[in-house]
Short mmCIF file of C-alpha atoms in Angstrom, two decimals:
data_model
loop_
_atom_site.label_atom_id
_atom_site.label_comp_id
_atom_site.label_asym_id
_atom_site.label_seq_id
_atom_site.Cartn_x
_atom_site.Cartn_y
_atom_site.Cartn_z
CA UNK A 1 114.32 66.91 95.06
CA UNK A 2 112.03 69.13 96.65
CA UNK A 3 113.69 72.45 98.22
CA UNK A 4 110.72 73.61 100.48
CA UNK A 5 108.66 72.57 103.42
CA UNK A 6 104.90 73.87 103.24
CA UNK A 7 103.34 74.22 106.92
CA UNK A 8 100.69 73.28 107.30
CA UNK A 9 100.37 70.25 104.88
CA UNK A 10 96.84 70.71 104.97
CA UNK A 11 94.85 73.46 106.42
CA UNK A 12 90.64 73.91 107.36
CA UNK A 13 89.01 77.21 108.20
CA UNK A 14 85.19 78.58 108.04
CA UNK A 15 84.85 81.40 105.12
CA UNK A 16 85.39 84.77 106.16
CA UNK A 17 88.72 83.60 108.09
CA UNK A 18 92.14 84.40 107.39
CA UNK A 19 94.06 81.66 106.28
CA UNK A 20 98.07 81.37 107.07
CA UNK A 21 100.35 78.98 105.47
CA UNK A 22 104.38 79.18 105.73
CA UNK A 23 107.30 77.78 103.58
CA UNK A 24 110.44 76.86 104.20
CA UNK A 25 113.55 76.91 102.36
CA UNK A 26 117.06 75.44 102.54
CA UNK A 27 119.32 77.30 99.93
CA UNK A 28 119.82 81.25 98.66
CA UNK A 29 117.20 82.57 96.66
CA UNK A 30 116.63 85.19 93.94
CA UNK A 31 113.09 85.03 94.41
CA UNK A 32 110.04 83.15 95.72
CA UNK A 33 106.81 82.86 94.54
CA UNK A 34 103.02 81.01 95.30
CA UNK A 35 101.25 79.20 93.20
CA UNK A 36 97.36 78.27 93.63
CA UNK A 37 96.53 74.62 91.96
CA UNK A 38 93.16 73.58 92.07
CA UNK A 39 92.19 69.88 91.69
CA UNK A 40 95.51 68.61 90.74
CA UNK A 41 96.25 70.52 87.51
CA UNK A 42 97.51 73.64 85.92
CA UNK A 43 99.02 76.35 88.48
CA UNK A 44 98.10 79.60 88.66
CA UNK A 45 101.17 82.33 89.95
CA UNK A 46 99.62 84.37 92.80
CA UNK A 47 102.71 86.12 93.50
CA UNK A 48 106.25 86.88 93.49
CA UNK A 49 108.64 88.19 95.99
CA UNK A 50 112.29 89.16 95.68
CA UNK A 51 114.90 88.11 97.81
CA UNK A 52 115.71 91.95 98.65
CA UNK A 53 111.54 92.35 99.63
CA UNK A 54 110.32 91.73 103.29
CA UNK A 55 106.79 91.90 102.70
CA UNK A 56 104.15 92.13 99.33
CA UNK A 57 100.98 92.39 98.93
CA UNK A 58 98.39 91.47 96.12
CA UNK A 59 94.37 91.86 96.56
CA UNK A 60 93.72 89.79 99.78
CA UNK A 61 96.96 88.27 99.70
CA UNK A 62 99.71 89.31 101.73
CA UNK A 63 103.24 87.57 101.30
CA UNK A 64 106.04 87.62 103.63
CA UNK A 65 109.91 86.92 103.20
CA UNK A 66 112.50 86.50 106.11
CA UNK A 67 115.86 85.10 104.53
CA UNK A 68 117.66 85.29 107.66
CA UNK A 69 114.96 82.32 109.13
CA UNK A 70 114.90 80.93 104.36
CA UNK A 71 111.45 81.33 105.37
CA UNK A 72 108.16 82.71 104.26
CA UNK A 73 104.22 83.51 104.72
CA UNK A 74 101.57 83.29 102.76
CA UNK A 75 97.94 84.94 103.83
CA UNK A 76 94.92 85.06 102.62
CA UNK A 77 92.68 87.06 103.86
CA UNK A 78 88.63 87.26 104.52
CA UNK A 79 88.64 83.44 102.51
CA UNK A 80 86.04 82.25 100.54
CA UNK A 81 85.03 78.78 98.72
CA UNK A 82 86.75 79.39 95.80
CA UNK A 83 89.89 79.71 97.64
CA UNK A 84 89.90 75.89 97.97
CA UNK A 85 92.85 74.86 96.43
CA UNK A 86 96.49 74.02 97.02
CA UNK A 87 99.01 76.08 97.29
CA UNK A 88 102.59 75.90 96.74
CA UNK A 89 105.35 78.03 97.03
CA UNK A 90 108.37 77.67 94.74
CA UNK A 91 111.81 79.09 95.03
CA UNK A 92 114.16 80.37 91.86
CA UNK A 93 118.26 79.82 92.84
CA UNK A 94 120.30 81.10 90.36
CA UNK A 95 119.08 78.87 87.96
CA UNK A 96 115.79 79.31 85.89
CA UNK A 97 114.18 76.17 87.40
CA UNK A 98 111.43 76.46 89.72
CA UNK A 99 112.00 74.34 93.04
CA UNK A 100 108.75 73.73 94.68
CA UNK A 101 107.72 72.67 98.60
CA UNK A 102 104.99 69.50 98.98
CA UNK A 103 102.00 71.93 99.03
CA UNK A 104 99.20 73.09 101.70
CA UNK A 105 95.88 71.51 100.67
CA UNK A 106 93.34 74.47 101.96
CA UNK A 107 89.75 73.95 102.54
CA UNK A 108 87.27 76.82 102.98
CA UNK A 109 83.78 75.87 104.33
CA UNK A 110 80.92 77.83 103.88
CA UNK B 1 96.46 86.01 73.89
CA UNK B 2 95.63 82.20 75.26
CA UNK B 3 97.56 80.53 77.75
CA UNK B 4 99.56 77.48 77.40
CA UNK B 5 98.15 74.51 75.94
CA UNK B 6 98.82 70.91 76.74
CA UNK B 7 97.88 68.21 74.15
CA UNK B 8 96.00 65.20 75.71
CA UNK B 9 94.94 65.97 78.40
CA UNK B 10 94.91 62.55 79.84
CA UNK B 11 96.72 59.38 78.33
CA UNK B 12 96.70 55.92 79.17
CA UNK B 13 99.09 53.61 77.92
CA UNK B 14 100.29 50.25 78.57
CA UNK B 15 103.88 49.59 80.11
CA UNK B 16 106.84 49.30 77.45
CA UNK B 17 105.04 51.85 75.02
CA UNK B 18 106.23 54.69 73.98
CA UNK B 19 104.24 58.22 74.14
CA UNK B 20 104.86 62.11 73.54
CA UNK B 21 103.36 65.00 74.87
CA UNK B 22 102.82 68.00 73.31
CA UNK B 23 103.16 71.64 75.16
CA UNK B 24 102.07 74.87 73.08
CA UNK B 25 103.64 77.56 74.79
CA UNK B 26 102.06 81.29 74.99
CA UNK B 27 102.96 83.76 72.02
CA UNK B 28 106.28 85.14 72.02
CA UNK B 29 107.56 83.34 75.16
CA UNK B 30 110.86 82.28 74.78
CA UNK B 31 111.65 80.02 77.64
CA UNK B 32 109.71 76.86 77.81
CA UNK B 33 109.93 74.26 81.23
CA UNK B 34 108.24 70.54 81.75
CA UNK B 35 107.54 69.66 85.02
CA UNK B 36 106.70 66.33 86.54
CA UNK B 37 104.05 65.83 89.48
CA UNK B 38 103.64 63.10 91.63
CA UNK B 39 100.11 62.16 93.30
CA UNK B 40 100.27 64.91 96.36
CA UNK B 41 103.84 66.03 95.95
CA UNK B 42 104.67 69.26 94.36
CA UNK B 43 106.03 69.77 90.63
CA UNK B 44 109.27 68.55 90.25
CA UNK B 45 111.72 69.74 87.26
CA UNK B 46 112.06 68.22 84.04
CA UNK B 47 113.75 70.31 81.94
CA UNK B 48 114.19 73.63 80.75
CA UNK B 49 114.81 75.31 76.97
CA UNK B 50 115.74 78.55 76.19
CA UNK B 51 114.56 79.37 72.17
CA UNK B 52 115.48 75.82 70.36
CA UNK B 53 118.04 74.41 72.67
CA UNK B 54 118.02 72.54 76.06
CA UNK B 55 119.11 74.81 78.73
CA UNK B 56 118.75 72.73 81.61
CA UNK B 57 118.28 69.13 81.41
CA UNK B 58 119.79 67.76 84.65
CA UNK B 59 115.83 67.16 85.72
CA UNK B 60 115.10 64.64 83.45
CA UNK B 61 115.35 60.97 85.30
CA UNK B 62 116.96 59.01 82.64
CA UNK B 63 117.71 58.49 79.22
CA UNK B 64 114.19 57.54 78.61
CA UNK B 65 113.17 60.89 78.61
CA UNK B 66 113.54 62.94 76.00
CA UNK B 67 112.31 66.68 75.03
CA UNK B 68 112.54 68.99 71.46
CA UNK B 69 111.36 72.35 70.86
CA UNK B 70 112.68 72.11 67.11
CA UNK B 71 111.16 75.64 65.97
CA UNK B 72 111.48 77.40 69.45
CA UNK B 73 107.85 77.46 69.95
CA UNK B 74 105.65 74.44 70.36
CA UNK B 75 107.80 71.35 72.30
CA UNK B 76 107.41 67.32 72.40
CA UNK B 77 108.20 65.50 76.17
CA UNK B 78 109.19 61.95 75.03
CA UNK B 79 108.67 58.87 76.91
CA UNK B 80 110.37 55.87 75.92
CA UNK B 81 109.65 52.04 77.12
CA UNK B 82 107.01 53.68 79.76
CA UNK B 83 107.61 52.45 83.35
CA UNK B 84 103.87 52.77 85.69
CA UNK B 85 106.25 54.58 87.77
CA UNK B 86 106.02 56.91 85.22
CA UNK B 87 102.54 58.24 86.02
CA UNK B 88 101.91 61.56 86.86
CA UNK B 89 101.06 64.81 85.38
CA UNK B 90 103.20 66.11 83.28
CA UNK B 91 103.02 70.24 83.57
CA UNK B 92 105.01 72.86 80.93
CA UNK B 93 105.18 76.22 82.05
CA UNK B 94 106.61 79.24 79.68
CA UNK B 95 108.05 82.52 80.31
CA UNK B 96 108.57 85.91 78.65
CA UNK B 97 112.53 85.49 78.90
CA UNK B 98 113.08 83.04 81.33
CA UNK B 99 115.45 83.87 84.14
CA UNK B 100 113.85 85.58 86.93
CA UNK B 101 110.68 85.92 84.81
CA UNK B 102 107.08 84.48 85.66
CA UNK B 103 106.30 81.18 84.67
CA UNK B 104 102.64 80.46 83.13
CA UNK B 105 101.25 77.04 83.40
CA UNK B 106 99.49 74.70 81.46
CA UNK B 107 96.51 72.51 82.42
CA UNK B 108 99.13 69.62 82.53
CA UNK B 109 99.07 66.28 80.91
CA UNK B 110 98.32 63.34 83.21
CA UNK B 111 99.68 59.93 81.95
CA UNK B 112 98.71 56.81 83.23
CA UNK B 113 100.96 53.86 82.85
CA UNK B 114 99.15 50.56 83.44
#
């Protein structure tokens, strides 16, 4: 069963905007982390944030955690084409399994 | 230093047949997890080994389903009597130690059932 909720499901902005997409959880967490998928296939981990973190940042990315709300943010900043993609974030309880939300589907257009 | 290989990359079978998949996990990584996606859903667990044995297992739909990792390195998703329900891509992911450790993807394996 899925665990999260990605909002939006899908997302369009002009390159050069930021791009904001949010996940929601239902259970405790050790960790959570985004993925990037691009056309259906392998995933690609963008980053990973503990369940003691409020707030990480990678490149143009910039992740946020609130466990109080089992909630969290995912930007990307300054977007280009090749951030097309989906993106999915995934939640680790305990267990070693990943639990993953439905996905945002983001377009950038030039 | 490559990633971690799925072998096809697509298959198409018939319903009732049986088929395997093949994941080659990356050097050294001791944890190994299949995944199952659905068209526009995200990946779902399968199941999950840690070295030669079957961690986790409570993923897998039904006795149809079956997954080895005989040697603890390369592993075999089984697919008995295949159902078109069945179709999807089939993703393995492996980690340095599994636990709280990244998981790396492969390109997945999608099956179609017809």
């Amino acid at each position: 069963s899925q665990q999260g909720e990605e909002d939006p499901q899908a997302l369009s902005i002009q390159e050069g905007e930021n791009a904001t997409m949010n996940c929601s959880y239902k259970t405790s967490i050790n960790n959570l982390q985004w993925y990037r998928q691009n056309s259906g296939r392998g995933l690609v981990h963008l980053i990973l944030i503990r369940s003691n973190e409020r707030e990480k940042h990678s490149g143009r990315l910039r992740v946020t955690l609130d466990t109080s709300k089992k909630s969290s943010s995912l930007l990307i900043t300054a977007s280009r084409a090749a951030d097309t993609a989906s993106y999915f974030c995934a939640t680790t309880q305990g267990a070693q399994k990943l639990v993953f939300g439905q996905g945002t589907r983001l377009t950038i257009n030039p | 230093g490559a990633g971690v290989s799925q072998t096809p990359s697509n298959k198409v079978t018939e319903k009732g047949k049986y088929v395997e998949l093949r994941c080659d996990p990356i050097s050294g990584h001791t944890a190994l997890y299949w995944y199952r996606q659905s068209l526009g859903q995200g990946p779902e667990f399968l199941i999950y080994f840690q070295g030669t044995g079957a961690a986790d297992d409570s993923g897998l739909p039904n006795d149809r389903f079956f997954a080895v990792r005989p040697e603890g390195s390369v592993s075999t998703l089984k697919i008995q009597r295949t159902e078109r329900g069945d179709s999807a891509v089939y993703l393995c992911a492996s980690s340095s130690e599994g636990g709280l450790s990244t998981q790396y993807f492969g390109p997945g394996t999608r099956l179609t059932v017809l």
